[in-house]
mmCIF file with all atom_site columns, C-alpha atoms in Angstrom:
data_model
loop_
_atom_site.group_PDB
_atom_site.id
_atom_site.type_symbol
_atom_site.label_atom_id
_atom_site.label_alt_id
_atom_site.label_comp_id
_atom_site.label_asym_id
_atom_site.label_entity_id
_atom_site.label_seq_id
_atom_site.pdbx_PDB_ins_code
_atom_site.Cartn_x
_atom_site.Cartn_y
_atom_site.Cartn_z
_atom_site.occupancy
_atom_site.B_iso_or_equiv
_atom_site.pdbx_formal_charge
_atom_site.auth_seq_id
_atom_site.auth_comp_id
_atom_site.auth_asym_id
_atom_site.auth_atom_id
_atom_site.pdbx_PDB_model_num
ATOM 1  C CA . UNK A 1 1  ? 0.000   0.000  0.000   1.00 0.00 ? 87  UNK A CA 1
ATOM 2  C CA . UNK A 1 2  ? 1.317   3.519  -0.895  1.00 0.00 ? 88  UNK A CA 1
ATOM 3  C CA . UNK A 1 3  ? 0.883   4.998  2.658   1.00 0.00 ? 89  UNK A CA 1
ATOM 4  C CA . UNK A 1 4  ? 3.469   2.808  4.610   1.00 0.00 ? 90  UNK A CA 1
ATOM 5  C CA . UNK A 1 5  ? 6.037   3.842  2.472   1.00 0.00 ? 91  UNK A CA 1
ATOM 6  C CA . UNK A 1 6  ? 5.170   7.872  2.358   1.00 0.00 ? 92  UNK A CA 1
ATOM 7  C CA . UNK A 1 7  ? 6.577   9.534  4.846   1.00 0.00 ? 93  UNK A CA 1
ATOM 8  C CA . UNK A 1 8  ? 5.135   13.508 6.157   1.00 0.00 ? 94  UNK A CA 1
ATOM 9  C CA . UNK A 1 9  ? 2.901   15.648 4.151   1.00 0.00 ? 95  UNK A CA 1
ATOM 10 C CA . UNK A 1 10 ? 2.408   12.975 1.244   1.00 0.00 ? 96  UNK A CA 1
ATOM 11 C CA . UNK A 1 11 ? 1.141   10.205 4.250   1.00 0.00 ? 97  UNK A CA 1
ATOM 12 C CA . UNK A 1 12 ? -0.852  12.883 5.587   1.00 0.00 ? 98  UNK A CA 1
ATOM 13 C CA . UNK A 1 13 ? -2.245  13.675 2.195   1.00 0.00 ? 99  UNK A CA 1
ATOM 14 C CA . UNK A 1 14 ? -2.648  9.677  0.969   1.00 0.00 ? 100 UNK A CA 1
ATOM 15 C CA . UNK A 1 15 ? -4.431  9.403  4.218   1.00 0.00 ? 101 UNK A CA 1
ATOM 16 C CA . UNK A 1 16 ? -6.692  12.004 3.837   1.00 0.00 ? 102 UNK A CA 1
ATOM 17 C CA . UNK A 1 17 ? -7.896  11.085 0.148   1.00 0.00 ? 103 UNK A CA 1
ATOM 18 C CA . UNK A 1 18 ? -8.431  8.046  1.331   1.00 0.00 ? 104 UNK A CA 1
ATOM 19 C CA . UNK A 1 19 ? -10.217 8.218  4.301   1.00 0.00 ? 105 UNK A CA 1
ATOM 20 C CA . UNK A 1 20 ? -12.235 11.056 2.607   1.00 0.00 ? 106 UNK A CA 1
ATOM 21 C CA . UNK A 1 21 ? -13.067 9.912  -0.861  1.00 0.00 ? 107 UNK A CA 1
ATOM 22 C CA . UNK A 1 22 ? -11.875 13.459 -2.218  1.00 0.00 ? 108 UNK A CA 1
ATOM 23 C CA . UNK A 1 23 ? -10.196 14.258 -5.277  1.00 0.00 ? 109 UNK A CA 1
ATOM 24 C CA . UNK A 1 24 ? -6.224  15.186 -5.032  1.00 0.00 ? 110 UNK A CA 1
ATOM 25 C CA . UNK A 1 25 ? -7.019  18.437 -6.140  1.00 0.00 ? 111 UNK A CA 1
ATOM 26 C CA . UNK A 1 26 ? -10.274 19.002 -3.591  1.00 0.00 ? 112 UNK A CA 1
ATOM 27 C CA . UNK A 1 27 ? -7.289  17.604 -1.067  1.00 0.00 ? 113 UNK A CA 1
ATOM 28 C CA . UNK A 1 28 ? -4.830  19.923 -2.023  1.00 0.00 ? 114 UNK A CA 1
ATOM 29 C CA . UNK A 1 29 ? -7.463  23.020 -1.625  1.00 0.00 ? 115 UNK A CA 1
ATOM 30 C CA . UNK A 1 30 ? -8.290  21.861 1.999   1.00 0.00 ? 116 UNK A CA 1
ATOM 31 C CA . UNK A 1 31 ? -7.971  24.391 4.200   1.00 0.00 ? 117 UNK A CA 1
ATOM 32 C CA . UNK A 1 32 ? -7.953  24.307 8.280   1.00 0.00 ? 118 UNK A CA 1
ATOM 33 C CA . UNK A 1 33 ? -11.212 26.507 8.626   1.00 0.00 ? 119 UNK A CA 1
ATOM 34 C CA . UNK A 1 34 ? -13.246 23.861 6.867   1.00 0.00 ? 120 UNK A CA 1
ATOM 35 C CA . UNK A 1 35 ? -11.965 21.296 9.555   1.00 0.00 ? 121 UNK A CA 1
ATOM 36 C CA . UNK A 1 36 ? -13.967 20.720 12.820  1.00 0.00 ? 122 UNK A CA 1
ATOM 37 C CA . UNK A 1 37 ? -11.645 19.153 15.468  1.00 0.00 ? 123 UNK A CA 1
ATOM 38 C CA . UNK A 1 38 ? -14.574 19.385 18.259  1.00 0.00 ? 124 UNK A CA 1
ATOM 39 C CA . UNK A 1 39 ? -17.127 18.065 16.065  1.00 0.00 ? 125 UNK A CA 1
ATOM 40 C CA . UNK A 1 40 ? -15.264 15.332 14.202  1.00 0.00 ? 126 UNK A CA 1
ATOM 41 C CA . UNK A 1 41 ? -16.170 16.869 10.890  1.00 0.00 ? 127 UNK A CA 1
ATOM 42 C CA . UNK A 1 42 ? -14.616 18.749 7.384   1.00 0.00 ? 128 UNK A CA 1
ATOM 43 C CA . UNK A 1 43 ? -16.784 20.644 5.141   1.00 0.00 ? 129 UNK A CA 1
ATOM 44 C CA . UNK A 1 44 ? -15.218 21.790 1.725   1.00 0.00 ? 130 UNK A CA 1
ATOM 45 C CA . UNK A 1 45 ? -16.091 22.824 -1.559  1.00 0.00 ? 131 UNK A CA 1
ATOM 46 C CA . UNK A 1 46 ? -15.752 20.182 -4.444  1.00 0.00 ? 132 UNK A CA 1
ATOM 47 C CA . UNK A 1 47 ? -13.754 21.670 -7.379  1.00 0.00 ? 133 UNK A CA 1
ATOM 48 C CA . UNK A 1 48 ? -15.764 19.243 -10.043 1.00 0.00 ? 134 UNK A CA 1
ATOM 49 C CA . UNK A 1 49 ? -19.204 20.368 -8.903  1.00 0.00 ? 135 UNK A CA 1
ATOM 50 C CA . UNK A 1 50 ? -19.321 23.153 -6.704  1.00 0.00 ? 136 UNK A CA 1
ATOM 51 C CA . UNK A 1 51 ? -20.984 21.037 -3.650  1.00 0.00 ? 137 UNK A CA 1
ATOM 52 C CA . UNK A 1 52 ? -20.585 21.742 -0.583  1.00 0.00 ? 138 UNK A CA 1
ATOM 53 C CA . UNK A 1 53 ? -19.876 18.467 1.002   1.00 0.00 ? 139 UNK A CA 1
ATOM 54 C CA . UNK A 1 54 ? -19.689 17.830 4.907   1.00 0.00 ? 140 UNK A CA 1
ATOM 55 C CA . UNK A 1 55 ? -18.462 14.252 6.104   1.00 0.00 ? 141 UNK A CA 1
ATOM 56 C CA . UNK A 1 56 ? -17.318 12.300 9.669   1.00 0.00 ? 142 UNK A CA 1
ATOM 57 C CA . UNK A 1 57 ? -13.508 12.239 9.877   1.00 0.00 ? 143 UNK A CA 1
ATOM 58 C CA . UNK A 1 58 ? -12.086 8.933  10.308  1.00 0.00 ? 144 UNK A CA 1
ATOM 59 C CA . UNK A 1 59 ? -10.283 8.491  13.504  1.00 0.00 ? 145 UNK A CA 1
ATOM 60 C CA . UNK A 1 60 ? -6.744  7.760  11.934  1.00 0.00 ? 146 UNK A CA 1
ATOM 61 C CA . UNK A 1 61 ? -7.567  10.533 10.508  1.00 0.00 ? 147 UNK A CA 1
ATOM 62 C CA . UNK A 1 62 ? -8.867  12.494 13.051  1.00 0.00 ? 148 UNK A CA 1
ATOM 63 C CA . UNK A 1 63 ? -5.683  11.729 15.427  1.00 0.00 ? 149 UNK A CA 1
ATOM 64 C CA . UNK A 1 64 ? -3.155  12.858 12.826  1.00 0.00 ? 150 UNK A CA 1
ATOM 65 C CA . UNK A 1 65 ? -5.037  16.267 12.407  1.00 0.00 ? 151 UNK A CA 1
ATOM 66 C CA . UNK A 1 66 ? -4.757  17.002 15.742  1.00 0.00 ? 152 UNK A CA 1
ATOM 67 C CA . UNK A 1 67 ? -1.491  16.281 16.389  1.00 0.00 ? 153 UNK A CA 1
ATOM 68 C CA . UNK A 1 68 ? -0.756  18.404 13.613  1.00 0.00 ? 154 UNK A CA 1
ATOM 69 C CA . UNK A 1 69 ? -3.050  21.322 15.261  1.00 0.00 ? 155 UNK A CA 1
ATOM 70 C CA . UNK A 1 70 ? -1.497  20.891 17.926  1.00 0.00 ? 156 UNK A CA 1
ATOM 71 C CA . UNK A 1 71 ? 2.353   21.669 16.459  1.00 0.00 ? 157 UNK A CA 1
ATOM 72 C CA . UNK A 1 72 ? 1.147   25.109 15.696  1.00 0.00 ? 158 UNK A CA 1
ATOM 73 C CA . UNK A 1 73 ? 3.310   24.490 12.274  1.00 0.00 ? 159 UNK A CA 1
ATOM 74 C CA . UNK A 1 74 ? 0.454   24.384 10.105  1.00 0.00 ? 160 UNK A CA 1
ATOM 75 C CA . UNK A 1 75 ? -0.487  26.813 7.520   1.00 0.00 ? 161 UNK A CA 1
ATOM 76 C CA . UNK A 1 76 ? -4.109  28.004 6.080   1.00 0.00 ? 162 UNK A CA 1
ATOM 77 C CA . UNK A 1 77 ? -3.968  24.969 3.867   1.00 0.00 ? 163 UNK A CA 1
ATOM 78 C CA . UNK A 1 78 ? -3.752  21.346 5.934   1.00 0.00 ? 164 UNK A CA 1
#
């Protein structure tokens, strides 16, 4: 599998395409404010159709995200 040989950003990126069911670029455009730590959630804007799409994050998912919150290194984009 991909993932257990990526290493950073790109495992953090397979991860959350995966666990998500985005597209690369919808993943790419993510952006912290559309992420909901507290409520377990990410809402974003789909590139292809202009949706507004809210889902559940996965807890793998979930538990990377806020270790990366917690860092303070992030950026707008996740």
């Amino acid at each position: 599998m991909p993932v257990d040989t990526a290493e950073g950003e790109w495992k953090l990126l397979i991860l959350f395409a995966y666990f998500t069911g985005a597209r690369l670029s919808d993943c790419c455009r993510m952006q912290w404010d559309g992420v909901d730590l507290a409520g377990e959630t990410l809402t974003c804007m789909q590139a292809k159709t202009g949706a507004k799409v809210t889902a559940p994050l996965h807890l793998d998912l979930l538990v990377r995200l806020n270790k990366l919150a917690g860092t303070g290194e992030h950026q707008k984009y996740t």
